[in-house]
Short mmCIF file of C-alpha atoms and ligand atoms in Angstrom, two decimals:
data_model
loop_
_atom_site.label_atom_id
_atom_site.label_comp_id
_atom_site.label_asym_id
_atom_site.label_seq_id
_atom_site.Cartn_x
_atom_site.Cartn_y
_atom_site.Cartn_z
CA MET A 2 86.07 -59.69 29.87
CA MET A 3 88.31 -56.75 29.31
CA ASP A 4 91.42 -56.83 27.17
CA LYS A 5 93.63 -53.89 27.81
CA LYS A 6 94.14 -51.69 24.78
CA PRO A 7 95.54 -48.16 25.01
CA PHE A 8 93.24 -45.42 23.73
CA LEU A 9 96.34 -43.73 22.36
CA THR A 10 98.62 -44.87 19.54
CA GLU A 11 102.35 -44.37 19.48
CA ALA A 12 101.94 -41.89 16.61
CA GLN A 13 99.42 -39.84 18.60
CA ALA A 14 101.72 -39.92 21.62
CA GLN A 15 104.66 -38.70 19.49
CA GLN A 16 102.47 -35.87 18.25
CA ILE A 17 101.63 -34.80 21.80
CA LEU A 18 105.30 -35.02 22.78
CA GLN A 19 105.96 -32.14 20.41
CA ASP A 20 104.11 -29.89 22.91
CA VAL A 21 104.16 -31.74 26.21
CA PRO A 22 107.16 -33.70 27.46
CA THR A 23 106.62 -36.92 29.42
CA PRO A 24 105.45 -37.77 31.97
CA PHE A 25 101.84 -36.70 31.54
CA HIS A 26 98.41 -38.06 32.31
CA ILE A 27 96.11 -38.18 29.31
CA TYR A 28 92.32 -38.45 29.35
CA ASP A 29 90.02 -39.71 26.63
CA GLU A 30 87.09 -37.32 26.21
CA LYS A 31 85.18 -39.69 23.94
CA GLY A 32 85.44 -42.57 26.41
CA ILE A 33 84.33 -40.38 29.32
CA ARG A 34 81.31 -39.03 27.42
CA GLU A 35 80.17 -42.42 26.13
CA ASN A 36 80.45 -43.97 29.58
CA ALA A 37 78.48 -41.12 31.19
CA ARG A 38 75.74 -41.61 28.57
CA ARG A 39 75.57 -45.34 29.31
CA ILE A 40 75.13 -44.59 33.03
CA ASN A 41 72.35 -42.08 32.44
CA GLU A 42 70.65 -44.55 30.13
CA ALA A 43 70.98 -47.42 32.62
CA PHE A 44 69.19 -45.37 35.28
CA SER A 45 66.78 -43.53 32.98
CA TRP A 46 63.90 -45.55 34.52
CA ASN A 47 64.30 -43.39 37.63
CA LYS A 48 62.85 -39.92 37.25
CA GLY A 49 65.20 -37.89 39.41
CA PHE A 50 68.37 -39.92 38.79
CA ARG A 51 71.63 -38.02 38.87
CA GLU A 52 75.27 -39.08 38.95
CA TYR A 53 77.34 -36.71 41.10
CA PHE A 54 80.92 -37.22 39.94
CA ALA A 55 83.29 -37.59 42.90
CA VAL A 56 85.54 -34.60 42.25
CA LYS A 57 88.40 -36.05 44.32
CA ALA A 58 88.93 -38.71 41.63
CA LEU A 59 89.93 -36.20 38.93
CA PRO A 60 89.73 -32.58 40.03
CA ASN A 61 90.18 -30.78 36.71
CA PRO A 62 87.72 -28.15 35.46
CA TYR A 63 87.81 -29.41 31.85
CA ILE A 64 86.78 -32.87 33.00
CA LEU A 65 84.07 -31.44 35.26
CA GLN A 66 82.80 -29.38 32.32
CA ILE A 67 82.57 -32.48 30.11
CA LEU A 68 80.61 -34.32 32.79
CA ARG A 69 78.39 -31.29 33.33
CA GLU A 70 77.56 -31.32 29.63
CA GLU A 71 76.60 -34.98 30.03
CA GLY A 72 74.12 -34.09 32.78
CA CYS A 73 76.20 -35.04 35.81
CA GLY A 74 76.49 -33.15 39.07
CA VAL A 75 79.51 -33.12 41.38
CA ASP A 76 80.22 -34.70 44.76
CA CYS A 77 82.52 -32.51 46.85
CA SER A 78 84.03 -32.97 50.27
CA SER A 79 86.25 -29.94 50.72
CA PHE A 80 86.34 -26.17 50.33
CA THR A 81 88.57 -26.28 47.24
CA GLU A 82 86.47 -28.97 45.55
CA LEU A 83 83.48 -26.68 46.07
CA MET A 84 85.43 -23.74 44.60
CA LEU A 85 86.41 -25.79 41.57
CA SER A 86 82.83 -26.89 41.00
CA GLU A 87 81.54 -23.36 41.41
CA ALA A 88 84.06 -22.14 38.81
CA VAL A 89 82.69 -24.64 36.29
CA GLY A 90 79.17 -23.38 36.98
CA PHE A 91 77.75 -26.10 39.22
CA ALA A 92 75.26 -24.77 41.75
CA GLY A 93 72.42 -25.78 44.04
CA GLU A 94 71.09 -29.27 43.53
CA GLU A 95 73.92 -30.07 41.08
CA ILE A 96 76.30 -30.29 44.04
CA MET A 97 76.36 -32.99 46.71
CA PHE A 98 78.50 -32.15 49.74
CA SER A 99 79.50 -35.50 51.31
CA SER A 100 82.20 -34.50 53.75
CA ASN A 101 83.32 -35.72 57.14
CA GLN A 102 85.05 -33.95 60.04
CA THR A 103 83.91 -30.83 58.23
CA PRO A 104 85.50 -27.46 59.00
CA SER A 105 82.89 -24.72 59.46
CA GLU A 106 84.25 -22.73 56.49
CA ASP A 107 83.61 -25.71 54.21
CA MET A 108 80.08 -26.17 55.52
CA LYS A 109 79.34 -22.48 55.05
CA LYS A 110 80.61 -22.59 51.48
CA ALA A 111 78.43 -25.63 50.67
CA ALA A 112 75.39 -23.92 52.16
CA GLN A 113 76.13 -20.71 50.29
CA LEU A 114 76.21 -22.66 47.00
CA GLY A 115 72.89 -24.29 47.91
CA ALA A 116 74.46 -27.77 47.72
CA TYR A 117 72.74 -30.85 49.08
CA ILE A 118 74.42 -31.35 52.44
CA ASN A 119 75.10 -34.90 53.59
CA LEU A 120 75.75 -35.16 57.34
CA ASP A 121 78.31 -37.73 58.40
CA ASP A 122 77.34 -37.75 62.06
CA ALA A 123 74.46 -36.99 64.43
CA THR A 124 76.52 -34.26 66.11
CA MET A 125 76.56 -32.46 62.74
CA VAL A 126 72.89 -31.51 63.10
CA ASP A 127 73.65 -28.83 65.69
CA PHE A 128 76.89 -27.93 63.90
CA LEU A 129 75.03 -27.34 60.63
CA ASP A 130 72.37 -25.33 62.41
CA ARG A 131 75.00 -23.19 64.12
CA VAL A 132 77.33 -22.48 61.17
CA ALA A 133 74.95 -22.30 58.22
CA GLY A 134 71.36 -22.92 59.31
CA VAL A 135 69.31 -26.00 58.43
CA PRO A 136 68.22 -26.01 54.77
CA GLU A 137 65.00 -27.51 53.41
CA THR A 138 66.69 -30.73 52.26
CA VAL A 139 69.29 -32.62 54.28
CA PHE A 140 70.98 -36.00 53.79
CA CYS A 141 72.39 -38.29 56.47
CA ARG A 142 75.05 -40.91 55.90
CA TYR A 143 74.39 -44.44 57.15
CA ASN A 144 76.82 -46.95 58.61
CA PRO A 145 75.24 -50.39 59.21
CA GLY A 146 78.23 -51.60 61.29
CA GLY A 147 79.44 -55.20 61.17
CA THR A 148 80.76 -56.52 57.88
CA PHE A 149 79.42 -56.04 54.39
CA SER A 150 80.22 -59.13 52.38
CA LEU A 151 80.71 -58.72 48.72
CA GLY A 152 84.35 -59.72 48.76
CA GLU A 153 85.09 -59.36 45.09
CA SER A 154 87.45 -56.45 44.98
CA GLU A 155 90.38 -57.52 42.84
CA GLU A 156 92.79 -55.19 44.59
CA GLY A 157 92.26 -57.09 47.81
CA PHE A 158 91.78 -53.63 49.25
CA GLN A 159 88.18 -53.11 50.24
CA VAL A 160 88.58 -50.34 52.75
CA MET A 161 84.91 -50.19 53.38
CA ASP A 162 83.88 -53.84 53.48
CA ARG A 163 83.92 -53.69 57.29
CA PRO A 164 81.57 -50.80 57.99
CA GLY A 165 81.98 -51.51 61.72
CA GLU A 166 85.61 -50.41 61.34
CA ALA A 167 84.90 -47.44 59.07
CA LYS A 168 84.83 -43.90 60.41
CA TYR A 169 81.91 -42.84 58.21
CA GLY A 170 78.21 -42.47 58.81
CA MET A 171 75.84 -43.05 61.70
CA THR A 172 73.71 -45.80 63.20
CA GLU A 173 70.05 -46.28 62.33
CA GLU A 174 68.93 -44.88 65.71
CA GLN A 175 71.13 -41.82 65.20
CA MET A 176 69.67 -41.37 61.70
CA ALA A 177 66.10 -41.40 63.07
CA ASP A 178 67.04 -39.01 65.84
CA SER A 179 68.89 -36.70 63.42
CA PHE A 180 65.92 -36.62 61.04
CA ARG A 181 63.56 -35.70 63.91
CA ARG A 182 65.83 -32.89 65.09
CA LEU A 183 66.41 -31.62 61.53
CA LYS A 184 62.67 -31.60 60.99
CA ALA A 185 62.17 -29.62 64.18
CA LYS A 186 64.72 -27.13 62.84
CA GLY A 187 62.84 -26.71 59.58
CA ALA A 188 64.05 -29.44 57.17
CA ARG A 189 61.25 -30.78 54.95
CA THR A 190 62.76 -33.42 52.66
CA PHE A 191 65.42 -35.96 53.46
CA GLY A 192 68.01 -38.12 51.80
CA ILE A 193 70.07 -41.10 52.88
CA HIS A 194 73.52 -42.14 51.72
CA ALA A 195 75.99 -44.98 52.31
CA PHE A 196 79.32 -46.15 50.88
CA LEU A 197 80.02 -49.73 51.95
CA ALA A 198 82.64 -51.16 49.59
CA SER A 199 85.31 -49.80 47.27
CA ASN A 200 86.26 -50.86 43.72
CA THR A 201 83.64 -53.61 43.52
CA ILE A 202 83.65 -55.76 40.41
CA SER A 203 80.13 -57.11 40.77
CA ASP A 204 76.84 -56.15 39.22
CA GLU A 205 75.37 -56.97 42.64
CA TYR A 206 77.02 -54.24 44.72
CA TYR A 207 74.63 -51.38 43.93
CA PRO A 208 71.51 -53.59 44.00
CA GLN A 209 72.51 -55.06 47.40
CA LEU A 210 73.32 -51.64 48.79
CA ALA A 211 70.08 -50.29 47.31
CA ALA A 212 68.06 -53.02 49.05
CA ILE A 213 69.69 -52.12 52.39
CA LEU A 214 69.06 -48.40 51.91
CA PHE A 215 65.54 -48.82 50.53
CA ARG A 216 64.47 -50.91 53.54
CA LEU A 217 66.17 -48.43 55.84
CA ALA A 218 64.30 -45.58 54.11
CA VAL A 219 60.96 -47.32 54.65
CA ARG A 220 61.72 -47.84 58.36
CA LEU A 221 63.08 -44.32 58.89
CA SER A 222 60.24 -42.56 57.14
CA LYS A 223 57.89 -44.22 59.63
CA ALA A 224 60.12 -43.96 62.69
CA ALA A 225 60.86 -40.25 62.21
CA ASP A 226 57.71 -39.41 60.24
CA VAL A 227 59.68 -37.74 57.44
CA HIS A 228 59.57 -37.59 53.66
CA ILE A 229 62.63 -39.37 52.26
CA LYS A 230 62.97 -38.30 48.67
CA TYR A 231 66.58 -39.09 47.79
CA ILE A 232 68.70 -42.22 48.10
CA ASN A 233 72.38 -41.84 47.31
CA LEU A 234 74.25 -45.06 46.48
CA SER A 235 77.55 -43.13 46.57
CA GLY A 236 80.65 -44.57 44.85
CA GLY A 237 82.43 -47.90 44.91
CA VAL A 238 81.65 -49.29 41.46
CA GLY A 239 84.96 -50.68 40.28
CA ILE A 240 86.91 -51.15 37.07
CA PRO A 241 89.00 -54.09 35.83
CA TYR A 242 92.61 -53.06 36.33
CA ARG A 243 93.89 -56.47 35.22
CA PRO A 244 93.58 -58.00 31.80
CA GLY A 245 91.02 -60.79 31.64
CA GLN A 246 89.18 -59.49 34.70
CA PRO A 247 85.41 -59.27 34.37
CA GLU A 248 83.88 -55.87 33.84
CA ASN A 249 80.87 -54.30 35.51
CA ASN A 250 77.81 -54.08 33.30
CA ILE A 251 76.17 -50.77 34.12
CA TYR A 252 72.91 -51.82 32.45
CA ALA A 253 72.69 -54.92 34.67
CA ILE A 254 73.49 -52.72 37.68
CA GLY A 255 70.76 -50.20 36.77
CA GLU A 256 68.28 -53.01 36.21
CA GLY A 257 69.23 -54.65 39.54
CA VAL A 258 68.58 -51.39 41.37
CA ARG A 259 65.27 -50.97 39.52
CA ARG A 260 64.11 -54.43 40.69
CA GLN A 261 64.80 -53.54 44.34
CA PHE A 262 63.04 -50.22 43.81
CA GLU A 263 59.92 -51.96 42.47
CA GLU A 264 60.06 -54.58 45.22
CA ILE A 265 60.69 -52.37 48.25
CA LEU A 266 59.95 -48.69 47.63
CA VAL A 267 56.97 -48.79 45.28
CA PRO A 268 54.79 -50.99 47.57
CA ALA A 269 55.71 -48.66 50.48
CA GLY A 270 54.33 -45.71 48.55
CA MET A 271 57.82 -44.30 48.03
CA GLY A 272 57.97 -44.53 44.24
CA ASP A 273 58.89 -40.81 44.06
CA VAL A 274 62.40 -41.46 45.42
CA ALA A 275 65.22 -40.16 43.22
CA ILE A 276 68.34 -42.30 43.00
CA PHE A 277 71.71 -40.56 43.17
CA THR A 278 75.18 -41.99 42.62
CA GLU A 279 78.60 -40.52 43.39
CA MET A 280 80.89 -42.61 41.22
CA GLY A 281 84.47 -41.54 40.70
CA ARG A 282 86.53 -44.51 39.57
CA PHE A 283 83.88 -45.88 37.22
CA MET A 284 83.40 -42.47 35.57
CA THR A 285 86.96 -41.69 34.56
CA GLY A 286 89.33 -44.48 35.73
CA PRO A 287 89.68 -46.42 32.45
CA TYR A 288 89.76 -43.23 30.37
CA GLY A 289 93.06 -41.99 31.73
CA ALA A 290 96.65 -43.14 31.33
CA LEU A 291 100.08 -42.05 32.51
CA VAL A 292 102.50 -41.72 29.59
CA SER A 293 106.13 -41.89 30.56
CA THR A 294 109.52 -42.50 28.95
CA ALA A 295 111.95 -45.29 29.78
CA ILE A 296 115.10 -43.35 30.69
CA HIS A 297 117.34 -45.98 32.27
CA GLU A 298 117.85 -49.70 32.48
CA LYS A 299 119.64 -51.51 35.22
CA HIS A 300 120.78 -55.11 35.58
CA ILE A 301 121.51 -56.32 39.10
CA TYR A 302 119.68 -59.16 40.87
CA LYS A 303 116.65 -58.22 38.81
CA GLU A 304 116.07 -56.33 35.59
CA TYR A 305 114.90 -52.75 36.12
CA ILE A 306 113.45 -50.19 33.77
CA GLY A 307 113.57 -46.66 35.15
CA LEU A 308 110.89 -44.16 34.10
CA ASP A 309 110.72 -40.40 34.13
CA ALA A 310 107.51 -40.81 36.16
CA CYS A 311 107.43 -41.96 39.77
CA ALA A 312 104.96 -42.65 42.57
CA ALA A 313 104.49 -38.89 42.96
CA ASN A 314 102.60 -39.05 39.63
CA LEU A 315 100.68 -42.23 40.45
CA MET A 316 100.64 -43.41 44.03
CA ARG A 317 98.32 -46.42 43.87
CA PRO A 318 100.95 -49.13 43.19
CA ALA A 319 103.19 -47.84 46.01
CA MET A 320 100.33 -47.21 48.43
CA TYR A 321 98.09 -50.23 47.87
CA GLY A 322 100.27 -52.59 45.84
CA ALA A 323 97.65 -51.90 43.16
CA TYR A 324 98.04 -53.43 39.72
CA HIS A 325 98.17 -51.05 36.76
CA HIS A 326 98.53 -52.63 33.36
CA ILE A 327 101.44 -51.46 31.19
CA THR A 328 101.71 -51.25 27.42
CA VAL A 329 104.89 -50.30 25.59
CA LEU A 330 103.61 -48.02 22.85
CA GLY A 331 104.53 -49.23 19.38
CA LYS A 332 105.19 -52.72 20.76
CA GLU A 333 101.55 -53.68 21.32
CA ASP A 334 101.96 -56.89 19.35
CA ALA A 335 105.48 -57.80 20.43
CA PRO A 336 105.85 -60.94 22.59
CA CYS A 337 106.01 -60.31 26.36
CA ASP A 338 109.20 -62.30 26.86
CA HIS A 339 111.09 -60.07 29.31
CA THR A 340 110.57 -59.81 33.07
CA TYR A 341 111.00 -56.33 34.52
CA ASP A 342 110.48 -54.24 37.59
CA VAL A 343 109.31 -50.91 36.17
CA VAL A 344 110.31 -48.23 38.65
CA GLY A 345 110.37 -44.51 39.35
CA GLY A 346 113.13 -42.46 40.89
CA LEU A 347 111.88 -41.84 44.42
CA CYS A 348 114.22 -42.83 47.25
CA GLU A 349 111.60 -45.34 48.37
CA ASN A 350 111.76 -48.98 47.37
CA ASN A 351 107.98 -49.15 46.96
CA ASP A 352 108.25 -46.77 44.01
CA LYS A 353 107.54 -49.58 41.53
CA PHE A 354 104.82 -49.36 38.90
CA ALA A 355 105.23 -53.07 38.20
CA VAL A 356 107.08 -55.96 39.82
CA ASP A 357 108.15 -59.06 37.87
CA ARG A 358 106.00 -57.93 34.95
CA MET A 359 106.23 -59.77 31.63
CA LEU A 360 106.67 -57.13 28.94
CA PRO A 361 108.21 -56.81 25.50
CA ARG A 362 111.90 -55.90 25.42
CA ILE A 363 112.08 -52.26 26.48
CA ASP A 364 114.62 -49.88 24.93
CA ILE A 365 115.65 -46.52 26.34
CA GLY A 366 113.32 -43.90 24.92
CA ASP A 367 110.33 -46.24 24.63
CA LEU A 368 107.02 -44.72 25.64
CA ILE A 369 105.48 -46.57 28.57
CA TYR A 370 101.69 -46.34 28.83
CA ILE A 371 100.34 -47.05 32.31
CA HIS A 372 96.62 -47.84 32.11
CA ASP A 373 93.64 -46.76 34.18
CA THR A 374 94.99 -43.62 35.84
CA GLY A 375 91.88 -41.55 35.13
CA ALA A 376 90.62 -41.69 38.71
CA HIS A 377 92.59 -41.37 41.93
CA GLY A 378 95.71 -41.07 39.74
CA SER A 379 97.08 -37.59 39.21
CA ALA A 380 94.78 -36.44 42.01
CA MET A 381 96.76 -38.39 44.62
CA GLY A 382 100.03 -36.87 43.40
CA TYR A 383 102.44 -35.47 45.92
CA ASN A 384 105.82 -33.79 46.07
CA TYR A 385 107.99 -36.13 48.10
CA ASN A 386 111.67 -35.96 47.16
CA GLY A 387 110.87 -32.61 45.55
CA LYS A 388 109.31 -34.43 42.61
CA LEU A 389 107.05 -32.23 40.54
CA ARG A 390 103.57 -33.27 39.50
CA SER A 391 103.08 -33.94 35.83
CA ALA A 392 100.91 -32.31 33.21
CA GLU A 393 97.40 -33.43 32.25
CA VAL A 394 96.35 -33.63 28.62
CA LEU A 395 92.89 -34.09 27.17
CA LEU A 396 92.56 -36.20 24.03
CA CYS A 397 89.56 -34.43 22.55
CA THR A 398 86.73 -36.14 20.70
CA ASP A 399 87.96 -34.62 17.42
CA GLY A 400 91.38 -36.22 17.89
CA GLU A 401 93.13 -32.96 18.86
CA HIS A 402 94.83 -32.68 22.21
CA ARG A 403 94.75 -29.93 24.78
CA LEU A 404 96.93 -29.24 27.79
CA ILE A 405 94.46 -29.05 30.69
CA ARG A 406 97.05 -28.77 33.44
CA ARG A 407 100.65 -27.79 32.97
CA ALA A 408 103.42 -29.63 34.77
CA GLU A 409 104.57 -28.11 38.02
CA THR A 410 107.75 -26.04 37.96
CA PRO A 411 110.30 -25.56 40.74
CA GLN A 412 108.64 -22.18 41.38
CA ASP A 413 105.35 -23.93 42.13
CA TYR A 414 107.10 -26.30 44.49
CA PHE A 415 108.86 -23.48 46.32
CA ALA A 416 105.91 -21.08 46.28
CA THR A 417 104.95 -21.59 49.92
CA LEU A 418 108.44 -21.27 51.35
CA ASP A 419 109.88 -18.03 52.64
CA PHE A 420 112.90 -17.27 50.49
CA THR A 421 113.23 -13.66 51.52
CA PRO A 422 116.83 -14.01 52.72
CA PHE A 423 117.83 -16.32 49.85
CA TYR A 424 115.90 -15.01 46.87
CA LYS A 425 118.79 -13.90 44.66
CA GLU A 426 120.52 -17.24 45.00
CA MET A 427 117.36 -19.22 44.30
CA PHE A 428 116.04 -17.29 41.33
CA PRO A 429 118.91 -15.26 39.85
CA GLY A 430 117.76 -12.45 37.59
CA GLU A 431 114.20 -12.46 38.90
CA ASP A 432 112.55 -9.56 40.61
CA GLU A 433 112.23 -10.08 44.33
CA LYS A 434 108.86 -8.33 44.60
CA LYS A 435 106.40 -10.09 42.36
C1 LIG B 13 85.63 -41.41 47.25
C2 LIG B 13 84.18 -41.21 47.33
C3 LIG B 13 83.35 -41.48 46.23
C4 LIG B 13 83.86 -42.07 44.94
O1 LIG B 13 84.39 -43.34 45.13
P1 LIG B 13 84.82 -44.26 43.88
O2 LIG B 13 85.39 -45.47 44.52
O3 LIG B 13 85.81 -43.49 43.11
O4 LIG B 13 83.58 -44.53 43.10
C5 LIG B 13 82.01 -41.20 46.36
N1 LIG B 13 81.49 -40.68 47.49
C6 LIG B 13 82.25 -40.42 48.57
C7 LIG B 13 81.62 -39.83 49.79
C8 LIG B 13 83.62 -40.68 48.54
O5 LIG B 13 84.37 -40.43 49.60
#
């Protein structure tokens, strides 16, 4: 069970406010490092194991650097994610490129970096050959179709629990055919990959997925007469967003995968397979928070608390109705005897971080800590209503803090518009040619 405690005290938050105004996302370096170490330990039984952090979850070079120091690689799916990873020093087998509907520029970039390329479709074999050439190692992404039952996602939002409805991956026949054609074009070692369910709270997800992929690997290596050396369990390991929700035990997950490995791959003579993962949410989700200030209160048919943050800073509640726990800093032990809707200022009625939430009495100026924004939080930010994306702060292991992304300014927001005829009015006193 997980009780929800902030990793930041009110005093620490006040300290940071001296340099960085709210709203900002803050990340806990210590938590991220310790979690990464647990994962590497849980899979240390597997010789070639590597976690490839899903960059889309938290695309910040400081975070990628921390994970690199902990032995992780990166999972990219776009040109800019590849650029970001390259800047941090990732190269070759430290990069997994799991994209879909891939533009040729992106594929070329991945090939140029020597990344492991994961093909989403059988038609990508010829595409890869044409735009970048077929490398020695290639992965293919599997879609078993039908439904994948492990219906334990708390969010009630398991995008990928009906693989038959998901746009990703290919059928088993297409995998075999792709492997044969890749082999004919010079590939020598192969990997398989699948992502079947999102935000799973179950120590059984990876083991069940592993069993499916291990059996598939045994069949494919015979059917296509190829050497399958890598099995990528992708992402989907979830975190408890709600208090009292059970938590995944990464050691039980690692052990569950090991049992399937011993049972299926070892007897098939495939004990040299390296296990890869591409977790995003589980890597950084709980080690991030959105810190915001209560700036207004409103009493109509319900009680509202208005924040200086909005859905542009954290889209999950508006987009999925996702629960994010809230703590009022400095009132951790106060009774939760008030019912509020905690809202942002977008002209959209779904811009609510919490609906009918029991919280302590909130006063204007209180610091509102929104939990678990470390993955798919800031990264999903957008600029609707001209709202500017907030800063990102790293709470370092030594207790210091560091601004790792500044807040956007109006200039950032306007940077792509053509203001030539209006420049003096927009930015008085600034040089037109800069
Ligand atoms: C999004 C994604 C991940 C990470 O998913 P999480 O749910 O954050 O673990 C991993 N691999 C691929 C291909 C993805 O698209």
